[in-house]
mmCIF file with all atom_site columns, C-alpha atoms in Angstrom:
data_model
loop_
_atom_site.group_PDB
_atom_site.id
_atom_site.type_symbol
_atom_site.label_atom_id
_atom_site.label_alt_id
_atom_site.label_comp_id
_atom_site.label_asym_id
_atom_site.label_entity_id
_atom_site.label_seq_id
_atom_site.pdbx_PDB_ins_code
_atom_site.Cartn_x
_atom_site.Cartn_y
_atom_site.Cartn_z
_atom_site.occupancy
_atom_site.B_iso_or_equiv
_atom_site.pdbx_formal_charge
_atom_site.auth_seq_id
_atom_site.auth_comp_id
_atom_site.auth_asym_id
_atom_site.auth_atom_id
_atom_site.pdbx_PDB_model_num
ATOM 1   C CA . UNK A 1 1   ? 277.956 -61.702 -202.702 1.00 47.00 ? 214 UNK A CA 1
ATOM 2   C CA . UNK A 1 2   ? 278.514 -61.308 -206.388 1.00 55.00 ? 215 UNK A CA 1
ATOM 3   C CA . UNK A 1 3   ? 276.654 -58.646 -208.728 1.00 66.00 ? 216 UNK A CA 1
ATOM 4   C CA . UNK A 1 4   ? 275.173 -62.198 -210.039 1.00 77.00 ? 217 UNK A CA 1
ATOM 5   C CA . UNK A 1 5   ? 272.042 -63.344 -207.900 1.00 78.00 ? 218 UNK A CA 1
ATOM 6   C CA . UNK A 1 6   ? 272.819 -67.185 -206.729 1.00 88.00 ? 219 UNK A CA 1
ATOM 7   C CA . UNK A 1 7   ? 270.603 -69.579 -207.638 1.00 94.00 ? 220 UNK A CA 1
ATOM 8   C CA . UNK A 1 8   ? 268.309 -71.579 -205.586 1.00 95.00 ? 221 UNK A CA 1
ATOM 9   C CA . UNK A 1 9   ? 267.093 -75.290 -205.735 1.00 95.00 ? 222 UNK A CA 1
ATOM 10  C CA . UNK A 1 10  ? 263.843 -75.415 -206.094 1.00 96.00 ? 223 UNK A CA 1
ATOM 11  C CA . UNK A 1 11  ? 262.959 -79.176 -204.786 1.00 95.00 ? 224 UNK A CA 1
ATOM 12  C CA . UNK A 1 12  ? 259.573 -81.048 -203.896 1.00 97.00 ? 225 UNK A CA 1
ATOM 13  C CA . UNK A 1 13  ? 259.456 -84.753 -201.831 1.00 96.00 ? 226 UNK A CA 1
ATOM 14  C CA . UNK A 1 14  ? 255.936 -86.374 -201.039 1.00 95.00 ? 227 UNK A CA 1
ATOM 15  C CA . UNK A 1 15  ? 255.698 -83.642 -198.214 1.00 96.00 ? 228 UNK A CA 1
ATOM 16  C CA . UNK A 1 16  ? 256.354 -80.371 -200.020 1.00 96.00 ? 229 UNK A CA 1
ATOM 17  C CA . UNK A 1 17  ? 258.672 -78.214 -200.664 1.00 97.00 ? 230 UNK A CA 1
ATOM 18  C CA . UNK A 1 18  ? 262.303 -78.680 -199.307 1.00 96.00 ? 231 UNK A CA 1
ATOM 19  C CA . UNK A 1 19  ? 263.678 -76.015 -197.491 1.00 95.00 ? 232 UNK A CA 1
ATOM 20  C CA . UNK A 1 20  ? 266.530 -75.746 -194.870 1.00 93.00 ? 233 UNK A CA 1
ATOM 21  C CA . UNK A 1 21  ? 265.403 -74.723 -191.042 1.00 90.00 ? 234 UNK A CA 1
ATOM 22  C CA . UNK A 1 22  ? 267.657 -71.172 -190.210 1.00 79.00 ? 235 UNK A CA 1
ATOM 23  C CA . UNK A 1 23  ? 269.528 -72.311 -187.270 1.00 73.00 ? 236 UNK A CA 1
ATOM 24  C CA . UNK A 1 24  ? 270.079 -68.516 -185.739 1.00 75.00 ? 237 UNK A CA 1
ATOM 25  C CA . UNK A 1 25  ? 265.961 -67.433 -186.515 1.00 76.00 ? 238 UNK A CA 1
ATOM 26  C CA . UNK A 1 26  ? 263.117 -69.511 -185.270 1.00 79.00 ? 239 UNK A CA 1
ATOM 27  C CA . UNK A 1 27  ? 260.500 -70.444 -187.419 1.00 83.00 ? 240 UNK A CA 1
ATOM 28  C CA . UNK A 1 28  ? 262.417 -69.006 -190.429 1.00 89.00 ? 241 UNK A CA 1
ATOM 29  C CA . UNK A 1 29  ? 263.050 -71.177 -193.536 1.00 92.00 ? 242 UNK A CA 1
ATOM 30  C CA . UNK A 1 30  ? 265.133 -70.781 -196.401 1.00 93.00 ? 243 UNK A CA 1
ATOM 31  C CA . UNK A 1 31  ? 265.617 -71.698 -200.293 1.00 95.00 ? 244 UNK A CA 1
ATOM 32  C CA . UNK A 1 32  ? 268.489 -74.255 -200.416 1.00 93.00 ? 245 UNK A CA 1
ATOM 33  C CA . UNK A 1 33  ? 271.325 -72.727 -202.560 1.00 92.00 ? 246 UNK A CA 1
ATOM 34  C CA . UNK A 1 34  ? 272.265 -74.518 -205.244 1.00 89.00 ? 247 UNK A CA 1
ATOM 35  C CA . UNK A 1 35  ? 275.764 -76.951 -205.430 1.00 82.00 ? 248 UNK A CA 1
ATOM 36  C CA . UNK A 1 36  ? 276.245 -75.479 -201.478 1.00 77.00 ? 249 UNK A CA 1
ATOM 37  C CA . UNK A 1 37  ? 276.115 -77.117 -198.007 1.00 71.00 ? 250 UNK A CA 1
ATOM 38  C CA . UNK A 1 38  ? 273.562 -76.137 -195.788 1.00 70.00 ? 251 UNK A CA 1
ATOM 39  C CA . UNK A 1 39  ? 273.693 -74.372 -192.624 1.00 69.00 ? 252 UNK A CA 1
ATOM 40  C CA . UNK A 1 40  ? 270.162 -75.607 -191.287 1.00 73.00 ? 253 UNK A CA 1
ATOM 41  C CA . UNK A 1 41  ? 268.509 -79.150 -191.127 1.00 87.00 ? 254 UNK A CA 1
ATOM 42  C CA . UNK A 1 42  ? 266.516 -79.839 -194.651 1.00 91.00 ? 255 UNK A CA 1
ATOM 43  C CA . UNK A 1 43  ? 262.634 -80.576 -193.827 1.00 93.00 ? 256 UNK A CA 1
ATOM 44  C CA . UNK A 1 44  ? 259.674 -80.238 -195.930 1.00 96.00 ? 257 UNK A CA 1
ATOM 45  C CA . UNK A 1 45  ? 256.686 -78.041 -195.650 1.00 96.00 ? 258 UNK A CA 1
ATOM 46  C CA . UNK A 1 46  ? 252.813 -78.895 -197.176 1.00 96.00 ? 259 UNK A CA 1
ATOM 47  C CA . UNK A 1 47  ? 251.668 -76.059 -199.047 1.00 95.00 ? 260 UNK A CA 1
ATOM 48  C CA . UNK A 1 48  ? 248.927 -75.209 -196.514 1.00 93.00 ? 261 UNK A CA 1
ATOM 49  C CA . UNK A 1 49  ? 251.570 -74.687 -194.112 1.00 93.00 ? 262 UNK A CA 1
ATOM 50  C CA . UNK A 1 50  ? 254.727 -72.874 -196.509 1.00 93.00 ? 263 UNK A CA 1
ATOM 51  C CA . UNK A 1 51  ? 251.802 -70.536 -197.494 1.00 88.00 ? 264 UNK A CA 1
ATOM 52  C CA . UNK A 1 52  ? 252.027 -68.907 -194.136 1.00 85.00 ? 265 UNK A CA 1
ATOM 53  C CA . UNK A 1 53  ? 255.453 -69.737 -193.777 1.00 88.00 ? 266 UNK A CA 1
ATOM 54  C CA . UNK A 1 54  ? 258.608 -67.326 -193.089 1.00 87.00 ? 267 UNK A CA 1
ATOM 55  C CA . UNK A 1 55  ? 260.326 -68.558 -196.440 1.00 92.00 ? 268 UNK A CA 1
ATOM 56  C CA . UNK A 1 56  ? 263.374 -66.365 -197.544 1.00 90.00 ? 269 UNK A CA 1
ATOM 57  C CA . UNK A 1 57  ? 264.348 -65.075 -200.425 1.00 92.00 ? 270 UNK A CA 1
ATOM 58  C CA . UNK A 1 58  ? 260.849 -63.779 -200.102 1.00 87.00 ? 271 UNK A CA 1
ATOM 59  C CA . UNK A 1 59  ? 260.802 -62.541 -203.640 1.00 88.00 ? 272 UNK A CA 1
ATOM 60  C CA . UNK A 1 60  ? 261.770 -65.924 -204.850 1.00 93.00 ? 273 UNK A CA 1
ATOM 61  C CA . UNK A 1 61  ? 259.757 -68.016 -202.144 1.00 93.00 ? 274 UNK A CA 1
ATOM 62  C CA . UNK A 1 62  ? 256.696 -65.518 -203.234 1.00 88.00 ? 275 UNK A CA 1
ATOM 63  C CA . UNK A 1 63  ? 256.841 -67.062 -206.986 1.00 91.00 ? 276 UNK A CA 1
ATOM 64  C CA . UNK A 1 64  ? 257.165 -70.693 -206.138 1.00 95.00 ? 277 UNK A CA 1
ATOM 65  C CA . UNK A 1 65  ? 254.318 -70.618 -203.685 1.00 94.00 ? 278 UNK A CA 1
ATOM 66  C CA . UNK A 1 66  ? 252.522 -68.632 -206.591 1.00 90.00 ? 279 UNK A CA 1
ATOM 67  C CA . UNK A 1 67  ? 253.462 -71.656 -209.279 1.00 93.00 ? 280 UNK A CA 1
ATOM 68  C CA . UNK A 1 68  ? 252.792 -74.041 -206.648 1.00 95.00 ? 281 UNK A CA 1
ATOM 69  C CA . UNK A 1 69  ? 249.375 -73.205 -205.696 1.00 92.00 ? 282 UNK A CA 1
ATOM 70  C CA . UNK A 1 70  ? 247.789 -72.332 -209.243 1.00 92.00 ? 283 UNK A CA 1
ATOM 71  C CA . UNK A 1 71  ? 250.200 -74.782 -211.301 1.00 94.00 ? 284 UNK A CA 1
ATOM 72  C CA . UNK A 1 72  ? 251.146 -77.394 -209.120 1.00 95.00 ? 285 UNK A CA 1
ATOM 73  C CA . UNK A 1 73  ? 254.934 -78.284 -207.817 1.00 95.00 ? 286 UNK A CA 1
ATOM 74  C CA . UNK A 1 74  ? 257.366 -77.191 -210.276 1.00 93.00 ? 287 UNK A CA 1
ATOM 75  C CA . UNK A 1 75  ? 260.959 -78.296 -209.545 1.00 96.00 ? 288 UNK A CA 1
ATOM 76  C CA . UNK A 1 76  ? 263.823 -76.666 -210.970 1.00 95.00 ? 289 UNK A CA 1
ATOM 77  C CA . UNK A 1 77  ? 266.358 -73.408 -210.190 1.00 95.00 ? 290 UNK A CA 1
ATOM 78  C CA . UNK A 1 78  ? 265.488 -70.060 -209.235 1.00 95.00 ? 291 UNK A CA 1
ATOM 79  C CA . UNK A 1 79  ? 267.477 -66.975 -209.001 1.00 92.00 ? 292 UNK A CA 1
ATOM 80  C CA . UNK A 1 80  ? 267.664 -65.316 -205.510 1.00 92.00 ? 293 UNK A CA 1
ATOM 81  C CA . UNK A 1 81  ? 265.149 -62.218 -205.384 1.00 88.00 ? 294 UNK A CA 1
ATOM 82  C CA . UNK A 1 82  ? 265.027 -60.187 -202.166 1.00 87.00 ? 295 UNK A CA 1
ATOM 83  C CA . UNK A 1 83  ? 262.649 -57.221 -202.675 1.00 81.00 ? 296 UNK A CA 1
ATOM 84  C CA . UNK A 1 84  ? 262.965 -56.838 -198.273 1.00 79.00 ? 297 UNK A CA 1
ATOM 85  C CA . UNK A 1 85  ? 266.711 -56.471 -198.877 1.00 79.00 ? 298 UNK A CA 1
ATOM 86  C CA . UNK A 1 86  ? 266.327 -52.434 -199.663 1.00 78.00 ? 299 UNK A CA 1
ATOM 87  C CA . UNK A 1 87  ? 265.216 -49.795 -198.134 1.00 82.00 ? 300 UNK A CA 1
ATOM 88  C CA . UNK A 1 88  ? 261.679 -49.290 -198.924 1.00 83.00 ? 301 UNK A CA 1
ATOM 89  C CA . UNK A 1 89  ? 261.096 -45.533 -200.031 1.00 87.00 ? 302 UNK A CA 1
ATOM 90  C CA . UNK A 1 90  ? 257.752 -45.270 -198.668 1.00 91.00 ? 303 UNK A CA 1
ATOM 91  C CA . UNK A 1 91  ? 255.641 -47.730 -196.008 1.00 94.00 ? 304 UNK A CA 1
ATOM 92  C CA . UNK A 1 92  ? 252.087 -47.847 -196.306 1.00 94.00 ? 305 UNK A CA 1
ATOM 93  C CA . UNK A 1 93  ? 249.600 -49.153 -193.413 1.00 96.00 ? 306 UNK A CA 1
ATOM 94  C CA . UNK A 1 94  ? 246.184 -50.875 -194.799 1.00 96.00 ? 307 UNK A CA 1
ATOM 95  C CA . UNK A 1 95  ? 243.541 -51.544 -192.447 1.00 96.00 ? 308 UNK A CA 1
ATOM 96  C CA . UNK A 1 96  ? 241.778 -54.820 -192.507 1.00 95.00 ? 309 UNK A CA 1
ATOM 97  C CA . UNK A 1 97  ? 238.010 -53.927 -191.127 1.00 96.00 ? 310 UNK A CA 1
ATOM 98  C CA . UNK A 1 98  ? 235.349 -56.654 -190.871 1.00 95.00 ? 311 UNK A CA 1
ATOM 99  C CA . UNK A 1 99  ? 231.981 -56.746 -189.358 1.00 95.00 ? 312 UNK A CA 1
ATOM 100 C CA . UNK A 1 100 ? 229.228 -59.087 -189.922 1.00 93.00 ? 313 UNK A CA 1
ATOM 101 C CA . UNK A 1 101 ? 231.155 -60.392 -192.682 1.00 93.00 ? 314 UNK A CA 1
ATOM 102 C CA . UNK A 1 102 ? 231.528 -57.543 -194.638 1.00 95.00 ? 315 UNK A CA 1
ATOM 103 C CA . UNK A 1 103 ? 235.127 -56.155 -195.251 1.00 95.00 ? 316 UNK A CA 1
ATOM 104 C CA . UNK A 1 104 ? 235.781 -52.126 -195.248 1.00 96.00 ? 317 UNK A CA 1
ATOM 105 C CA . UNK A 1 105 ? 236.597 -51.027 -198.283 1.00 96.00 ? 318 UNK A CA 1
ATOM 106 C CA . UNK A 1 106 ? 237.064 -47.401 -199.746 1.00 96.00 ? 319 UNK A CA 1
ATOM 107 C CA . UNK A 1 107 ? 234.885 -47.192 -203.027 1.00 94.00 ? 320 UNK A CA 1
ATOM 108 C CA . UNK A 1 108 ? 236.388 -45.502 -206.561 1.00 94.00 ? 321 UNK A CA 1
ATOM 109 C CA . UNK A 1 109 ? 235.437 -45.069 -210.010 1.00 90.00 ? 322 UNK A CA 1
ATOM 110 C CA . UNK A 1 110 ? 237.591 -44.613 -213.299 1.00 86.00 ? 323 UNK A CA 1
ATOM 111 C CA . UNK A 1 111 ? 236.350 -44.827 -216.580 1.00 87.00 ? 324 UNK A CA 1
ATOM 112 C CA . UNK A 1 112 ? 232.646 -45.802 -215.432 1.00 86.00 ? 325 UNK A CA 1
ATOM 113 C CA . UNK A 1 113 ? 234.517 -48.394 -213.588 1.00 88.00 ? 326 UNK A CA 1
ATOM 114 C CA . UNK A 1 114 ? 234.566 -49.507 -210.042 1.00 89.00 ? 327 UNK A CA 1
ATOM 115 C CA . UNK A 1 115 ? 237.365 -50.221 -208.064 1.00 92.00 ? 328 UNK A CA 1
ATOM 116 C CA . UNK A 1 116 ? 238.027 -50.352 -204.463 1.00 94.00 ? 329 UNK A CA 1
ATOM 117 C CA . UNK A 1 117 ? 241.431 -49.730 -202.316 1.00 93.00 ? 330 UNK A CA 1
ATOM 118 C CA . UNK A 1 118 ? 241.695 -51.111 -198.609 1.00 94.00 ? 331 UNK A CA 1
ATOM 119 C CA . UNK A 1 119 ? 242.388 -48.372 -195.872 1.00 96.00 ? 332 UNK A CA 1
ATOM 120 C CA . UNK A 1 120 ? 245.040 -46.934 -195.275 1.00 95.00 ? 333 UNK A CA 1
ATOM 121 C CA . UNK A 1 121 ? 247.719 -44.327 -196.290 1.00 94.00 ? 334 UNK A CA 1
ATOM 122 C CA . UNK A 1 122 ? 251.587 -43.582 -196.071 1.00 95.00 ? 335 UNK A CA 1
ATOM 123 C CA . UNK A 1 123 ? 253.146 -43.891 -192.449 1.00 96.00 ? 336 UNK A CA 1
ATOM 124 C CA . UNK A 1 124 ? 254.416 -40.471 -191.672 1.00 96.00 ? 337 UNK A CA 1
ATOM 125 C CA . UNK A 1 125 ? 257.708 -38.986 -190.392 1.00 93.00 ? 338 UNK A CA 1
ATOM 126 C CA . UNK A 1 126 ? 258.146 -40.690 -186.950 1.00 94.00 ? 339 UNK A CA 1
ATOM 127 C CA . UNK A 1 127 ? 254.802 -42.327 -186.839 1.00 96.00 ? 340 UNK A CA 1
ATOM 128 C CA . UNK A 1 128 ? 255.172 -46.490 -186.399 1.00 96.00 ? 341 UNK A CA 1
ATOM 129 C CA . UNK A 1 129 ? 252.763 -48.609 -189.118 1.00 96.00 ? 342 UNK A CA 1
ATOM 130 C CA . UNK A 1 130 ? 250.315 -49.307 -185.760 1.00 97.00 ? 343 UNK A CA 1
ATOM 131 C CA . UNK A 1 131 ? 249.798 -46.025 -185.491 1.00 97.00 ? 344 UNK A CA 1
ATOM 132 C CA . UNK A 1 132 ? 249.546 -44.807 -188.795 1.00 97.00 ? 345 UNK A CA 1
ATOM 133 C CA . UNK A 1 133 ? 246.738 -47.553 -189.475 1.00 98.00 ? 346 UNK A CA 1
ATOM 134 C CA . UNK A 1 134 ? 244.468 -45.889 -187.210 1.00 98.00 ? 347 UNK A CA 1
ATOM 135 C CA . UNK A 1 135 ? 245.106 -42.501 -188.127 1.00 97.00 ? 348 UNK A CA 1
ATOM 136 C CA . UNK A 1 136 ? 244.201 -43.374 -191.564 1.00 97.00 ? 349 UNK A CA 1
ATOM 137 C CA . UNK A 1 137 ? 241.170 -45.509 -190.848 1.00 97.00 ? 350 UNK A CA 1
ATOM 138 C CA . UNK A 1 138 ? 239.693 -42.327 -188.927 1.00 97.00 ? 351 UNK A CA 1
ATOM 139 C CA . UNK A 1 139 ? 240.675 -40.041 -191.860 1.00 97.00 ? 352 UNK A CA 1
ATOM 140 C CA . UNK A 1 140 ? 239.132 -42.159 -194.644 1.00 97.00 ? 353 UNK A CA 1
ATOM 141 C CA . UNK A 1 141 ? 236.048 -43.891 -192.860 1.00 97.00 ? 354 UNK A CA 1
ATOM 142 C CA . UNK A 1 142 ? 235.421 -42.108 -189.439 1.00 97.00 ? 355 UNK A CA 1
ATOM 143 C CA . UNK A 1 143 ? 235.667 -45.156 -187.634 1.00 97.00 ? 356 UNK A CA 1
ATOM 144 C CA . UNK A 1 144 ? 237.856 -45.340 -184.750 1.00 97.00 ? 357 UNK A CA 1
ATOM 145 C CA . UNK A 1 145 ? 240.423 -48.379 -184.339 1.00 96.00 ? 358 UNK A CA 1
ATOM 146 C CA . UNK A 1 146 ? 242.103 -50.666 -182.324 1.00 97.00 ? 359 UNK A CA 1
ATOM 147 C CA . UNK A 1 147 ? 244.893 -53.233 -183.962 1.00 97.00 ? 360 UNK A CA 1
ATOM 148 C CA . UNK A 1 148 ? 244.286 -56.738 -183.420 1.00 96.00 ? 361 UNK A CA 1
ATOM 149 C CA . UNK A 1 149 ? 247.098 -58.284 -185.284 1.00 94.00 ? 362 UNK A CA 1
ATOM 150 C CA . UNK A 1 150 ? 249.268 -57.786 -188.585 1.00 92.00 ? 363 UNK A CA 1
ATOM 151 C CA . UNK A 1 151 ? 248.201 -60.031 -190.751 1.00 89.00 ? 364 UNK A CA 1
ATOM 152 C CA . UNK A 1 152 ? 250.876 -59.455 -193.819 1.00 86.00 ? 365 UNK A CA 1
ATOM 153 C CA . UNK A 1 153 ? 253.104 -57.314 -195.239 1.00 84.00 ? 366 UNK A CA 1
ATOM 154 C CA . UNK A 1 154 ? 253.680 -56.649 -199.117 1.00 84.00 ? 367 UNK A CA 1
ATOM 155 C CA . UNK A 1 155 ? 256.742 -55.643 -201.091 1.00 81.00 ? 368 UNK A CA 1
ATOM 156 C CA . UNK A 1 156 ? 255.883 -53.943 -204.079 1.00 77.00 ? 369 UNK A CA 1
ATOM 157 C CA . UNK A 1 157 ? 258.770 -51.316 -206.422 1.00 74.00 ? 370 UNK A CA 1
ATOM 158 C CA . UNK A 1 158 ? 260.017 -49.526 -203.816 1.00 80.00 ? 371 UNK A CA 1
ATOM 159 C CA . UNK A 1 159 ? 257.383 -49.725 -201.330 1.00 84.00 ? 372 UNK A CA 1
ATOM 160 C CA . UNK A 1 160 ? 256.440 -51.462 -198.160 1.00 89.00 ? 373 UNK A CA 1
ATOM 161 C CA . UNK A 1 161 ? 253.359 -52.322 -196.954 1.00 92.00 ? 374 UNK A CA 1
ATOM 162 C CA . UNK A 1 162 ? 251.745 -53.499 -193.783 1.00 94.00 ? 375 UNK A CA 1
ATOM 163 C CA . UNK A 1 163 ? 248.678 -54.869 -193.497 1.00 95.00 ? 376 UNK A CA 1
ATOM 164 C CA . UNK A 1 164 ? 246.824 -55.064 -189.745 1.00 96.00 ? 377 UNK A CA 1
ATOM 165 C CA . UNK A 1 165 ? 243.169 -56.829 -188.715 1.00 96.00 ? 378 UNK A CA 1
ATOM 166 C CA . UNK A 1 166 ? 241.869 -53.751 -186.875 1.00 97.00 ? 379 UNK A CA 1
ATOM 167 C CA . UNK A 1 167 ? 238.562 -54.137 -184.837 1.00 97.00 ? 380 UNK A CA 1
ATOM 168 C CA . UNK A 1 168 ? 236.268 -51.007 -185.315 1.00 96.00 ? 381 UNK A CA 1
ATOM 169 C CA . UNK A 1 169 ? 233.874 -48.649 -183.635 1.00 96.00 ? 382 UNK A CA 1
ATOM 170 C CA . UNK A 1 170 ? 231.715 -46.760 -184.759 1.00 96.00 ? 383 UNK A CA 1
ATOM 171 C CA . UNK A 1 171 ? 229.512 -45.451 -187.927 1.00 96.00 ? 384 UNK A CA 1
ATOM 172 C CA . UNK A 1 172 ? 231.048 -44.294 -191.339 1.00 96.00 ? 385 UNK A CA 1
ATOM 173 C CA . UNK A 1 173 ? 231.216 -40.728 -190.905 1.00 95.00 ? 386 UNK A CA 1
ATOM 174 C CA . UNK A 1 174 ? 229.845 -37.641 -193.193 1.00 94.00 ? 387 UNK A CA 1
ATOM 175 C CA . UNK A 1 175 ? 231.688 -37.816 -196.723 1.00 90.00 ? 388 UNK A CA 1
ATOM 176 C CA . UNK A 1 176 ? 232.481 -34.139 -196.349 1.00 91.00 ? 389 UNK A CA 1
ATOM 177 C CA . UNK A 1 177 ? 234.342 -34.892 -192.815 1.00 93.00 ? 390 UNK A CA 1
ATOM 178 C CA . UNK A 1 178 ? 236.619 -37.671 -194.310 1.00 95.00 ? 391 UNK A CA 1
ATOM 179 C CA . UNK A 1 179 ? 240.043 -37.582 -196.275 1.00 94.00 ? 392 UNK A CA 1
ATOM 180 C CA . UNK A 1 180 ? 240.463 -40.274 -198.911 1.00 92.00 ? 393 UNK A CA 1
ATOM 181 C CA . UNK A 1 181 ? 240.532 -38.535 -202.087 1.00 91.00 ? 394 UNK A CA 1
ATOM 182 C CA . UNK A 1 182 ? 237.044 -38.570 -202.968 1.00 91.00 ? 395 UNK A CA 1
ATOM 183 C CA . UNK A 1 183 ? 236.063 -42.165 -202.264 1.00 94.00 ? 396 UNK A CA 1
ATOM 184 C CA . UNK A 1 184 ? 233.135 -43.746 -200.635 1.00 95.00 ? 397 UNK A CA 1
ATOM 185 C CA . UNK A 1 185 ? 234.110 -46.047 -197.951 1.00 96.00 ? 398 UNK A CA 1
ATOM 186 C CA . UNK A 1 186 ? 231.836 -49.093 -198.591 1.00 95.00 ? 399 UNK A CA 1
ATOM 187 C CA . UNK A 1 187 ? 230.910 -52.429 -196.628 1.00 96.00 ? 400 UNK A CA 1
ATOM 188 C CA . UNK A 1 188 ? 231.646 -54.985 -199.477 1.00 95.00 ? 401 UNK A CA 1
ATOM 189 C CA . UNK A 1 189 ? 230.615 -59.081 -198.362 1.00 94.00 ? 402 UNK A CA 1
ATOM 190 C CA . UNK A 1 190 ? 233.629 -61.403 -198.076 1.00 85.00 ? 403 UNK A CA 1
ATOM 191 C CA . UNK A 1 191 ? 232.187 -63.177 -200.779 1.00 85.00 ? 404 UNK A CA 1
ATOM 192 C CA . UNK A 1 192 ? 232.295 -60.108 -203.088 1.00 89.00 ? 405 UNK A CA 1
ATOM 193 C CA . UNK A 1 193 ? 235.565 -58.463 -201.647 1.00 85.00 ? 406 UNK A CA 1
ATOM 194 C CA . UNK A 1 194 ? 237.620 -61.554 -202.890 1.00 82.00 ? 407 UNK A CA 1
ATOM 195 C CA . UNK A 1 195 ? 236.543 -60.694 -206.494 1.00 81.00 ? 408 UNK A CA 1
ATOM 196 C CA . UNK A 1 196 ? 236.686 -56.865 -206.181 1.00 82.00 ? 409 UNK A CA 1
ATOM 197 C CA . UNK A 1 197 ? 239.147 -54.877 -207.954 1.00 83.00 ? 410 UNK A CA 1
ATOM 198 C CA . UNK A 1 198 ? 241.432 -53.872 -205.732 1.00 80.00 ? 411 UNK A CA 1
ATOM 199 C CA . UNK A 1 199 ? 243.947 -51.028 -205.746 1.00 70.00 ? 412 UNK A CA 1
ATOM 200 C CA . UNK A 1 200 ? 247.167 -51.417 -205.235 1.00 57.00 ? 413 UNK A CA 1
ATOM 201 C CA . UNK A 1 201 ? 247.420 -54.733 -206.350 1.00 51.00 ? 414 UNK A CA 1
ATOM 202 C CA . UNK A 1 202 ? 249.402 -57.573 -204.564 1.00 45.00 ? 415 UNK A CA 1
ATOM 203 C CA . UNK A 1 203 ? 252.621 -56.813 -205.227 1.00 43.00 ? 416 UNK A CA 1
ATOM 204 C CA . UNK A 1 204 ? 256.148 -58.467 -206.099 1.00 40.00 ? 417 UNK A CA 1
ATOM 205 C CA . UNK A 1 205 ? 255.883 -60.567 -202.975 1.00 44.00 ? 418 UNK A CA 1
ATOM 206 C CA . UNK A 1 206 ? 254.185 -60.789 -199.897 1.00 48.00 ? 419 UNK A CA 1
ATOM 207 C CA . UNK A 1 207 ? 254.346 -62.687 -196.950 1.00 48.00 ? 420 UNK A CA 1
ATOM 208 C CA . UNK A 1 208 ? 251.006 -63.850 -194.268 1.00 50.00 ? 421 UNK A CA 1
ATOM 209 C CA . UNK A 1 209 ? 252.906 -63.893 -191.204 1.00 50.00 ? 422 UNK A CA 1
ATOM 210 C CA . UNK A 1 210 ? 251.233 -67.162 -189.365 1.00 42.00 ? 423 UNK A CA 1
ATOM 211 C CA . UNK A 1 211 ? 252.430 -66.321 -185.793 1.00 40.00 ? 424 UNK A CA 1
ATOM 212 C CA . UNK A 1 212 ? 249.531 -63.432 -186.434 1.00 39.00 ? 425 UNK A CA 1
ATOM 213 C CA . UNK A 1 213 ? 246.964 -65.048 -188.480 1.00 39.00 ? 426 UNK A CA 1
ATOM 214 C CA . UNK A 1 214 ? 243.858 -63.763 -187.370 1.00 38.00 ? 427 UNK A CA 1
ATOM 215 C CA . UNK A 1 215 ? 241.265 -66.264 -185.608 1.00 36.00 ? 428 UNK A CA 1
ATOM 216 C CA . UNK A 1 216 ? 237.929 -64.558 -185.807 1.00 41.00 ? 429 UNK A CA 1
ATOM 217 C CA . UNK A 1 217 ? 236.187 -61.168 -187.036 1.00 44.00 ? 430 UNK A CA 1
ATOM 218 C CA . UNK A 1 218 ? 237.275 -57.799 -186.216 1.00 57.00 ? 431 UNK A CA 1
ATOM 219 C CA . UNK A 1 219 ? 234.957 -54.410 -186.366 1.00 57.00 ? 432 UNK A CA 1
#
C-alpha cells in the first residue's frame, strides 16, 4: 500500500449502506474501494443493523455511521482510516456496572464542575483486559466483579480501550479504602448517565461488537 490512504466508496441503495461481505472473516464487512473489484459479495446493511456491525476501515466506517445517524445518508468518497492498524501504546479496561437501572459511575469535579469517568484503569504488564476490569472495579468502587460480555471497544490517539458489562456484588466501599484518584463512585440513572459528562470521551472510532450485545442488566 502506498504512503497515500485509498479511497473508499461511500454508497447507499433503499437498504443501506453498501458494503462487500469479507469472504476469509465471518460476519466482517468492508468499505468498497473505489475504481477496484471486489473480493466479497456486495449487500446492504440498515443502519440499525451496520451500527453494530464489524465494518472495516473502522476509522472510516466510524464517521459514516456518525454522518449517517445524525445527518442522514451521505454518499460520496472517503479516505481509508484505520486507527486498529497500530499498536495501541496503552489499553484501558472500563467497567460497565448497572443495577436497578442505575449505571456505576466514578464522580469528579473541575472548575465547580461535574464530570464523571466509567471504571476502569490501564491493563497492566501481563494482565488480559478481563482481568484488569475487575481489578480496577475493586480498586475504584469496592465492588467485586464478574464479566458478562464486552460490549465495545474504542480507539482513541494511541490508545485502546475495552469496554465489558460486568455484573456486581457488593456495597461501594469506604472512600479512604478505594484508589481512583479522589473520585466518588456514584449510582447515576440511565436516564441521567446518557447526558453526563463523561471522561474520556468517545474517541476516533469505536466499534459495539453485536455478537456481545448485552441482553439484560448486570450488578
Amino acid at each position: 500500500m502506498s504512503d497515500t490512504p485509498p479511497l473508499l466508496d461511500i454508497r447507499f441503495d433503499h437498504v443501506g449502506l453498501v458494503v462487500t461481505e469479507a469472504p476469509d472473516e465471518e460476519g466482517v464487512h468492508h468499505l468498497p474501494l473505489q475504481g477496484r473489484t471486489t473480493d466479497g459479495a456486495l449487500c446492504s446493511l440498515p443502519l440499525a443493523r451496520a451500527l453494530h456491525a464489524r465494518i472495516r476501515p473502522v476509522g472510516t466506517a466510524e464517521t459514516v455511521l456518525r454522518n449517517w445517524a445524525t445527518e442522514g445518508p451521505t454518499p460520496g468518497v472517503a479516505a481509508w482510516d484505520d486507527p486498529t492498524a497500530a499498536e495501541p501504546v496503552r489499553v484501558r479496561a472500563g467497567a460497565v456496572v448497572i443495577r436497578d437501572e442505575h449505571m456505576l459511575l466514578i464522580g469528579f469535579e473541575e472548575d465547580g464542575q461535574p464530570y464523571y469517568e466509567i471504571p476502569g484503569g490501564g491493563v497492566e504488564e501481563g494482565e488480559t483486559p478481563r482481568a484488569a476490569v475487575i481489578r480496577e472495579l475493586r480498586e475504584e468502587s469496592g465492588l467485586r466483579g464478574e464479566v458478562v460480555t464486552e460490549v465495545a471497544r474504542v480507539w482513541k490517539d494511541d490508545r485502546r480501550e475495552h469496554y465489558f458489562l460486568v455484573r456486581a456484588e457488593g456495597e461501594i466501599g469506604a472512600r479512604a479504602e478505594l484508589d481512583n484518584h479522589g473520585g466518588t463512585p456514584t449510582w447515576v440513572g440511565r436516564a441521567a448517565a446518557r447526558h453526563a459528562c463523561l471522561a474520556p470521551a468517545a474517541g476516533l472510532a469505536h466499534r459495539p461488537l453485536a455478537r456481545d450485545r448485552p441482553t439484560g442488566p448486570a450488578g
